[in-house]
PDB file of C-alpha atoms in Angstrom:
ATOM      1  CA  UNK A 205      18.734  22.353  12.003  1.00 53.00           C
ATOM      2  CA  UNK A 206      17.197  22.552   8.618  1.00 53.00           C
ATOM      3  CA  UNK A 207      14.124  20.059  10.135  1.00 53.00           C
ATOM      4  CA  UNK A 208      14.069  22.778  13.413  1.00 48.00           C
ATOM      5  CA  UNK A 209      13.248  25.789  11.554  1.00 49.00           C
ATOM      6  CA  UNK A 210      11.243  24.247   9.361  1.00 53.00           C
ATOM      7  CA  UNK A 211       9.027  22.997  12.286  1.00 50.00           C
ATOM      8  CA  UNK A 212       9.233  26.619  13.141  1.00 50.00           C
ATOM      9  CA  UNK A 213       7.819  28.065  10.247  1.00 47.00           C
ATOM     10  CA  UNK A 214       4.482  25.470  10.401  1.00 49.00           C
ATOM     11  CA  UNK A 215       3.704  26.809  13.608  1.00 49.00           C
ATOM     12  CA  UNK A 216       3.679  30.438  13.239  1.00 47.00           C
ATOM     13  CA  UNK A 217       1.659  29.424   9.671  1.00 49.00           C
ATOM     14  CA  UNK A 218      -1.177  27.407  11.688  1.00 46.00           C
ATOM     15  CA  UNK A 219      -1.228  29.955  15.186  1.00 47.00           C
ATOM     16  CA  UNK A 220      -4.545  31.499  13.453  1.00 43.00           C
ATOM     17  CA  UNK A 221      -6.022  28.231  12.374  1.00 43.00           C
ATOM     18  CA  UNK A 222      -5.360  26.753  15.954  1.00 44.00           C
ATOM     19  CA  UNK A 223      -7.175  30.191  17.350  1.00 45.00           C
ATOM     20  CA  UNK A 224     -10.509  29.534  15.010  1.00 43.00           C
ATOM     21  CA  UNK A 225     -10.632  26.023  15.793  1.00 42.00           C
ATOM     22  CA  UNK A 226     -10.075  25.909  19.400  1.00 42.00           C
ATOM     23  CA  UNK A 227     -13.263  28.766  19.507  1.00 42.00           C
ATOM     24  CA  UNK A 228     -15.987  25.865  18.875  1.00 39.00           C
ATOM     25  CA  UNK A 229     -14.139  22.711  19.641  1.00 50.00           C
ATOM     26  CA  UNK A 230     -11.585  22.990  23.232  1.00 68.00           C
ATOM     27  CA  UNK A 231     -10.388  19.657  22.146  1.00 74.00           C
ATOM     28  CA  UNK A 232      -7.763  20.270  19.181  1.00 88.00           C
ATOM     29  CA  UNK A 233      -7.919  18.070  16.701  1.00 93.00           C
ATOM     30  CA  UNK A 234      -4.798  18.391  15.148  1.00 97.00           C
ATOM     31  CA  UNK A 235      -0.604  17.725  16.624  1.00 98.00           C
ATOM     32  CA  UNK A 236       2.238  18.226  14.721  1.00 98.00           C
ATOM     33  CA  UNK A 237       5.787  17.610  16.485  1.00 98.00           C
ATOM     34  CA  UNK A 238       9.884  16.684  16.193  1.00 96.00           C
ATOM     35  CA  UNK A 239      11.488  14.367  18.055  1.00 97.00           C
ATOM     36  CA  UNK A 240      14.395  15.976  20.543  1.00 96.00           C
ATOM     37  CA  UNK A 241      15.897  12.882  21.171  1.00 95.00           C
ATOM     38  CA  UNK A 242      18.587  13.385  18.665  1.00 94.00           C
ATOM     39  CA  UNK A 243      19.408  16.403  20.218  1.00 92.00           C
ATOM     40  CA  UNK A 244      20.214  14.834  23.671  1.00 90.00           C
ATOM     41  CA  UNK A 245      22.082  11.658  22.195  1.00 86.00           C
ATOM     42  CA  UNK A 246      23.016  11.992  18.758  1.00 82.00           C
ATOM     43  CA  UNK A 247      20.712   9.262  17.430  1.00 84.00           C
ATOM     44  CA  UNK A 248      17.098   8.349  16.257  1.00 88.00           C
ATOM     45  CA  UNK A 249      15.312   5.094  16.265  1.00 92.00           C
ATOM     46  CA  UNK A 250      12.703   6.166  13.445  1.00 91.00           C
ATOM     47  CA  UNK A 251      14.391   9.559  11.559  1.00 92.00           C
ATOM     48  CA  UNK A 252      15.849  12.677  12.684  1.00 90.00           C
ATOM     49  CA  UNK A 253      14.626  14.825   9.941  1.00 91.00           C
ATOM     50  CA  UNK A 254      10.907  13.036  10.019  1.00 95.00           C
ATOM     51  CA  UNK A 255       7.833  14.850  11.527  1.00 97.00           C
ATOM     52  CA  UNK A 256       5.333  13.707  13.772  1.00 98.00           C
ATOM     53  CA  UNK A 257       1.386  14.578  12.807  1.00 98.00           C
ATOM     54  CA  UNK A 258      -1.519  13.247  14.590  1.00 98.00           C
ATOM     55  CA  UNK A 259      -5.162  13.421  14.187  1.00 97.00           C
ATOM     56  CA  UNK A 260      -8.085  13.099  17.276  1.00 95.00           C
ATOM     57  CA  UNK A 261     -11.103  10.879  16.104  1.00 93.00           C
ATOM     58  CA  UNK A 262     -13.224  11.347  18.371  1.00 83.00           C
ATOM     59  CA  UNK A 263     -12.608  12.225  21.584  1.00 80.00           C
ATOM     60  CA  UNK A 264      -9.752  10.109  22.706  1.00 83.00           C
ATOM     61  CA  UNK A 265      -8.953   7.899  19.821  1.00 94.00           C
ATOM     62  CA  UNK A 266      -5.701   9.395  17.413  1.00 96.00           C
ATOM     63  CA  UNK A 267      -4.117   8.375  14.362  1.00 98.00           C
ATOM     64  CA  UNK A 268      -0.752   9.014  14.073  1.00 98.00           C
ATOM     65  CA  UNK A 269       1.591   9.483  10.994  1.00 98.00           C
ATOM     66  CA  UNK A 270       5.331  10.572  11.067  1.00 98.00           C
ATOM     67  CA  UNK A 271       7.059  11.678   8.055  1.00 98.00           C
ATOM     68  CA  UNK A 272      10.723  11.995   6.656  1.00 96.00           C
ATOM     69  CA  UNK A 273      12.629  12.910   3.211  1.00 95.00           C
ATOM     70  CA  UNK A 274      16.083  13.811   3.168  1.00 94.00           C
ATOM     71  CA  UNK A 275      18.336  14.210   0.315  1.00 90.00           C
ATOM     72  CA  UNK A 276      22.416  14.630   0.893  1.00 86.00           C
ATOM     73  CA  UNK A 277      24.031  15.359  -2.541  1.00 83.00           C
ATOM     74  CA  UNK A 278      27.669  14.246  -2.279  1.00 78.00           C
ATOM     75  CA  UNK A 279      29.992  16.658  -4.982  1.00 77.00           C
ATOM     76  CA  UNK A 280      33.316  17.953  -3.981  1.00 74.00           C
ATOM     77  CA  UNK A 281      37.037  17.833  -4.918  1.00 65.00           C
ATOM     78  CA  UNK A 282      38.933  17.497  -1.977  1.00 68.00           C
ATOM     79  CA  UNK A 283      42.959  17.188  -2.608  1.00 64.00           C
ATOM     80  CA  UNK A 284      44.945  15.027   0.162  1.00 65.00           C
ATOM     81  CA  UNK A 285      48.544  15.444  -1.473  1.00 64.00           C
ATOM     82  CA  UNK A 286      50.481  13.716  -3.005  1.00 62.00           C
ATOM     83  CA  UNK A 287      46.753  12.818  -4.522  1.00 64.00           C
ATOM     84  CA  UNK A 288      43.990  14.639  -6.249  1.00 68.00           C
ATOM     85  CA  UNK A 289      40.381  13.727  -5.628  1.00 76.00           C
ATOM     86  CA  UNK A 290      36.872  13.673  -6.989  1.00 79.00           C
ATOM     87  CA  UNK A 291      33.871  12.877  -5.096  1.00 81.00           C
ATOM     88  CA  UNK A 292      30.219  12.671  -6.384  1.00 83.00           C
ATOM     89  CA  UNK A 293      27.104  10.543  -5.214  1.00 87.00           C
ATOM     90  CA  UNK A 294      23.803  10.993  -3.750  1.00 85.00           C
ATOM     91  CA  UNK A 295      22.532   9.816  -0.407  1.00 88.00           C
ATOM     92  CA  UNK A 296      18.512   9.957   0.067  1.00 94.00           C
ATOM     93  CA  UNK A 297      16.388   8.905   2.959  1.00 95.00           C
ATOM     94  CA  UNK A 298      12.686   8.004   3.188  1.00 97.00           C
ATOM     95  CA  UNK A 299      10.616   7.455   6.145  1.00 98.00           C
ATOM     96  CA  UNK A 300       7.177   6.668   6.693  1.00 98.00           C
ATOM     97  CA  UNK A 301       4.455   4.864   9.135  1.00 98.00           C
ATOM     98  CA  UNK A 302       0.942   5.070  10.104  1.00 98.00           C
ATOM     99  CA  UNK A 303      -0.900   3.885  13.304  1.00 98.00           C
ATOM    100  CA  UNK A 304      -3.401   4.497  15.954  1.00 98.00           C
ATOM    101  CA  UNK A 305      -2.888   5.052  19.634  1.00 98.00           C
ATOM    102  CA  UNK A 306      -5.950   5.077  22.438  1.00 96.00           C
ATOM    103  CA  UNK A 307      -5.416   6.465  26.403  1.00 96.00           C
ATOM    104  CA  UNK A 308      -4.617   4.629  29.401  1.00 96.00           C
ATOM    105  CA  UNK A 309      -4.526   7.077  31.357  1.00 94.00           C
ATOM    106  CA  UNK A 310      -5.753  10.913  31.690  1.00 92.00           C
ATOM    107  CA  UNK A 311      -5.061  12.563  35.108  1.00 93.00           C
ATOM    108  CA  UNK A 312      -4.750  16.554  34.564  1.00 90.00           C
ATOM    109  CA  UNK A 313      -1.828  18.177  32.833  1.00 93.00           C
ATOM    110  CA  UNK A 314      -0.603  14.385  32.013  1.00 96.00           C
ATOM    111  CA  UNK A 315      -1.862  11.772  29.703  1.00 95.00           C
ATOM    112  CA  UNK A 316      -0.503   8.097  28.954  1.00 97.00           C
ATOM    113  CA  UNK A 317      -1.310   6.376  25.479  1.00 98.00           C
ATOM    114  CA  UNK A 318      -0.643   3.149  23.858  1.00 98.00           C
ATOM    115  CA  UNK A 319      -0.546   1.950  20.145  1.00 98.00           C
ATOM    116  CA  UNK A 320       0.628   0.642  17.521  1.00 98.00           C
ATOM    117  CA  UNK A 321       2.163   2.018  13.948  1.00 98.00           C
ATOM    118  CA  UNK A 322       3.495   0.319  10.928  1.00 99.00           C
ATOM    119  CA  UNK A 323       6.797   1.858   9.420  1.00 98.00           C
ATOM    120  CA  UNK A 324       9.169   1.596   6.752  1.00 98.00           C
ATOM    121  CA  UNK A 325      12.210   2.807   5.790  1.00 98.00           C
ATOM    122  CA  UNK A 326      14.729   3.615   3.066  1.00 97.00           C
ATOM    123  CA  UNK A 327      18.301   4.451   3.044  1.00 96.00           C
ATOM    124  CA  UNK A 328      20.853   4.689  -0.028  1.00 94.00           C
ATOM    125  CA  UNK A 329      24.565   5.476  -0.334  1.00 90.00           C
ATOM    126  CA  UNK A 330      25.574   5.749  -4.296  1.00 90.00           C
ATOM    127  CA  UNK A 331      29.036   7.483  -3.966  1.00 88.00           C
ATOM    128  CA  UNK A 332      32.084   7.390  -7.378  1.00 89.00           C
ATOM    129  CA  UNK A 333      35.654   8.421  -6.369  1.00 84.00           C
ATOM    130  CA  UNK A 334      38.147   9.359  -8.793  1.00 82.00           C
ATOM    131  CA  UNK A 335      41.773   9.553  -6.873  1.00 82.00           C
ATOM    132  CA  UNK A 336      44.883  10.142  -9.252  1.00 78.00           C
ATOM    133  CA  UNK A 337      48.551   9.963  -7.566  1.00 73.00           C
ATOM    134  CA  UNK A 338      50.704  12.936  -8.720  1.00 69.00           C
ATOM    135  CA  UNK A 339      53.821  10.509  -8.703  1.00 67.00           C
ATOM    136  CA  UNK A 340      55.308   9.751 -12.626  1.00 68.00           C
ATOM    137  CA  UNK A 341      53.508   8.019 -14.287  1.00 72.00           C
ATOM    138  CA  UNK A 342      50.766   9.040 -12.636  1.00 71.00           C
ATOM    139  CA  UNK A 343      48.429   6.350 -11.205  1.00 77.00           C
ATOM    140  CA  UNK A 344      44.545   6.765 -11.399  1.00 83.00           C
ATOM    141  CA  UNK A 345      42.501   4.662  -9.046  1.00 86.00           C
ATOM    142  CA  UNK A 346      37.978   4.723  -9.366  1.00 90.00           C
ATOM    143  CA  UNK A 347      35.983   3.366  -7.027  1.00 90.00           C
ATOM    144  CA  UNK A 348      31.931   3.219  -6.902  1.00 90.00           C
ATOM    145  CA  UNK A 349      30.037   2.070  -3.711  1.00 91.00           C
ATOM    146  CA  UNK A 350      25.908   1.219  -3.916  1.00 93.00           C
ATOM    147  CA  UNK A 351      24.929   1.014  -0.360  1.00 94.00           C
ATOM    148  CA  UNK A 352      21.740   0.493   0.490  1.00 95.00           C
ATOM    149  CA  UNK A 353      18.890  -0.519   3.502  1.00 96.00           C
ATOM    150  CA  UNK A 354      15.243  -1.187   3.220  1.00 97.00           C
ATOM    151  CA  UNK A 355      13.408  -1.921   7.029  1.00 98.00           C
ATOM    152  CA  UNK A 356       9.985  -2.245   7.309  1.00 98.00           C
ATOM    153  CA  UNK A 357       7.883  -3.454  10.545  1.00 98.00           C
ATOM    154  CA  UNK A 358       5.803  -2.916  13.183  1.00 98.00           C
ATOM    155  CA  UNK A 359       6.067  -0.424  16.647  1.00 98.00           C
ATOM    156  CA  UNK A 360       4.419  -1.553  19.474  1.00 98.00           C
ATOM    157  CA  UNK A 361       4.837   1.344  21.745  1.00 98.00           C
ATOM    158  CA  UNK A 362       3.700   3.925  25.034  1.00 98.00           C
ATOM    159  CA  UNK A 363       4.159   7.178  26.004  1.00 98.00           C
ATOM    160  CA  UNK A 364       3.623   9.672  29.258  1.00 98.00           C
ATOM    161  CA  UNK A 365       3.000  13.401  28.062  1.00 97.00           C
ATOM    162  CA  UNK A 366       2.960  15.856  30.277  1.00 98.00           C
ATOM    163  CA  UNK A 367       0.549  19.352  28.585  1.00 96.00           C
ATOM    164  CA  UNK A 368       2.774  22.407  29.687  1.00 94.00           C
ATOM    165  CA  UNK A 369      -0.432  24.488  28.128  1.00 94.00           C
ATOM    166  CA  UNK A 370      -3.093  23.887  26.091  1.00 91.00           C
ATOM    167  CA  UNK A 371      -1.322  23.951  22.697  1.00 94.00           C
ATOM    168  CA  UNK A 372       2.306  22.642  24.040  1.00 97.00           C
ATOM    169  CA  UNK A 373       2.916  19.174  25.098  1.00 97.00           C
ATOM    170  CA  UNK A 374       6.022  17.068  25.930  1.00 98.00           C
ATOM    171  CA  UNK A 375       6.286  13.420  25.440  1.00 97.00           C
ATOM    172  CA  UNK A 376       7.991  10.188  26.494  1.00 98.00           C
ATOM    173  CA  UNK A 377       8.006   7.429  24.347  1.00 98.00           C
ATOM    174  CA  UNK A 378       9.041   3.334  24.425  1.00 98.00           C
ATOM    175  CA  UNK A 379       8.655   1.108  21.798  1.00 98.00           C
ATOM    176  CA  UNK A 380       8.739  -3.467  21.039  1.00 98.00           C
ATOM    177  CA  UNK A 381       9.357  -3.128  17.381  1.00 98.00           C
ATOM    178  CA  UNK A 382       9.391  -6.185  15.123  1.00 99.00           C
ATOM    179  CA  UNK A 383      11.175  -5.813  11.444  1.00 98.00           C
ATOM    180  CA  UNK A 384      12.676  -7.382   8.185  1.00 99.00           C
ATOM    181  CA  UNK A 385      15.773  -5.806   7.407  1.00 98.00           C
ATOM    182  CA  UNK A 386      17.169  -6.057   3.806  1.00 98.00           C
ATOM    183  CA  UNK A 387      20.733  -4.635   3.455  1.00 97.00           C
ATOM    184  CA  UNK A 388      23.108  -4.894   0.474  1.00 96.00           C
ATOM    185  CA  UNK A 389      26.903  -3.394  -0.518  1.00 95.00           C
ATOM    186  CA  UNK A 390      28.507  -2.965  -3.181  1.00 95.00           C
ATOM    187  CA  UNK A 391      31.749  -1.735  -4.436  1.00 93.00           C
ATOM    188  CA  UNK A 392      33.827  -1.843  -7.391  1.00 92.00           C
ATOM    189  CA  UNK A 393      37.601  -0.719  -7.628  1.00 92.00           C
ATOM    190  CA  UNK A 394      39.691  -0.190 -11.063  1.00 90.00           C
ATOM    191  CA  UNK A 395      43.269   0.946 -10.780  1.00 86.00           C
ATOM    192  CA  UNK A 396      45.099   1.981 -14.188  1.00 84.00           C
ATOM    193  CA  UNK A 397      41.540   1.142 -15.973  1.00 84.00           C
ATOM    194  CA  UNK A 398      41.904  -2.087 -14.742  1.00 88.00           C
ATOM    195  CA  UNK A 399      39.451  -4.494 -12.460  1.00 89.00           C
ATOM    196  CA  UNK A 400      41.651  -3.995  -9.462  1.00 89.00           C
ATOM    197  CA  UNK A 401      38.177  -5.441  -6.706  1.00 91.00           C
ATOM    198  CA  UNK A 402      34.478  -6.085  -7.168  1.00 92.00           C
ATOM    199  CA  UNK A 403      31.919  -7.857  -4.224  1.00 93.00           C
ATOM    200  CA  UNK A 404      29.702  -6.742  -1.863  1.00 94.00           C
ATOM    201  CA  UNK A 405      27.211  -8.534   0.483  1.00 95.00           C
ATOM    202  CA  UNK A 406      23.505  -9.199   0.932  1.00 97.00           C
ATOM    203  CA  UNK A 407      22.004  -9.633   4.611  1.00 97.00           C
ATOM    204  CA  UNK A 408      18.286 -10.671   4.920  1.00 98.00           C
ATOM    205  CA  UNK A 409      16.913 -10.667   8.995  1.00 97.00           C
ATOM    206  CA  UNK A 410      14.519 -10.079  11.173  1.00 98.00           C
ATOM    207  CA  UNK A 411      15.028  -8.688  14.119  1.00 97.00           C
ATOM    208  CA  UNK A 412      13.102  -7.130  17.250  1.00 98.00           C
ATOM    209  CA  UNK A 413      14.273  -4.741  19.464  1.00 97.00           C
ATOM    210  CA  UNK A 414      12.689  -2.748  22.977  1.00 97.00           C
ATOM    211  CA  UNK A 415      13.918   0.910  23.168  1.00 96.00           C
ATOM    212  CA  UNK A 416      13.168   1.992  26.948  1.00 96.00           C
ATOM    213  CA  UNK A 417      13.069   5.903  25.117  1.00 96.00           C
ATOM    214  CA  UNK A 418      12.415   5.446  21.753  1.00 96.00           C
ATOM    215  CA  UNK A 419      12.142   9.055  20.945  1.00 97.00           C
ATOM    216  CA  UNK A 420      10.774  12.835  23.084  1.00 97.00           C
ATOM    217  CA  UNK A 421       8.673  14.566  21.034  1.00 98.00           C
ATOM    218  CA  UNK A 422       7.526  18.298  21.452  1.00 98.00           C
ATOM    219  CA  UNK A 423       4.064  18.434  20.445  1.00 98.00           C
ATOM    220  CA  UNK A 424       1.776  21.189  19.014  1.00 98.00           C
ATOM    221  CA  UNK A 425      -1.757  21.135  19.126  1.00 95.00           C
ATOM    222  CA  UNK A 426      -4.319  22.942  17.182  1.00 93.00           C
TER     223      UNK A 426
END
């Protein structure tokens, strides 16, 4: 919702801008979107809170950049009887990739483009939890989780967008992407100030994956 209005807000701040520009040049330059898909289905193959710019070289050729920071701080107290609970941590997010796209296809109200875009991404979980059981003697358990993903690849991908006027779009996209993943855990446990666990895990891979609809982004152009 946050990522909504803010999308919001940078359209009503460029309407004038789009007016100037589109008095010498009919072709705008400039499109700035959101993906919609995680509206629909509760899910997002690049970033949910990232944003979608793209710039016309040209008069066909576009480079494309999309965008996303996120920051979830993680401090409460919640008490599940007969314990008492303290929870802190951080979890931030990072997105970013840059490619180029040329048309297939340009018919009217709908346009079909291919490319290609380079990405990577960063996700972190840091999370302490301080539980103490009101029983006597009272028991005190601490735990601390690191969680965290790096993924960085390549998008191979194509899109239909259909113009529904001459600053609004709508578009379809697919995607081949090919990536290194680099995931690790870890947790550590003490119970009564003593080691009670400690491990974690490290996977390496690379994987590839084809998303028929990859994401359905509302474009604005200006």
């Amino acid at each position: 919702m946050k990522t909504v209005i803010s999308f919001i807000i940078i359209l009503i701040s460029v309407y004038t801008v789009a007016g100037q520009s589109n008095k010498t040049d009919k072709l705008p330059r400039w499109e700035i979107g959101l993906d919609i898909l995680p509206l629909l289905k509760d899910t997002s193959y690049h970033m949910k809170e990232s944003v979608l710019l793209k710039y016309r070289i040209g008069d066909k050729v576009k480079l494309s950049t999309r965008v996303g920071i996120y920051f979830d701080d993680v401090n409460n107290q919640p008490s599940h009887p007969p314990y008492t609970d303290t929870i802190w941590g951080y979890r931030p997010r990072v997105y970013f990739s840059f490619g180029i796209e040329k048309p297939l296809l340009m018919v009217s109200k709908v346009h079909i483009y291919w490319g290609v875009d380079a990405f990577i991404f960063y996700n972190k979980n840091d999370v302490y939890r301080h539980s103490k059981a009101l029983g006597i003697p009272p028991t005190e358990n601490e735990a601390w989780i690191d969680d965290r993903e790096y993924k960085t690849g390549i998008n191979a991908f194509i899109y239909g967008e259909y113009h529904f006027t001459d600053h609004f779009s709508l578009n379809l996209e697919a995607f081949w992407q090919f990536a290194y993943r680099y995931e690790r855990y870890y947790n550590k446990e003490y119970r009564d100030n003593q080691l009670f666990t400690e491990g974690g895990r490290t996977i390496k891979r690379f994987l590839t994956q084809v998303q028929p609809i990859s994401s359905i982004n509302l474009m604005y152009k200006f």
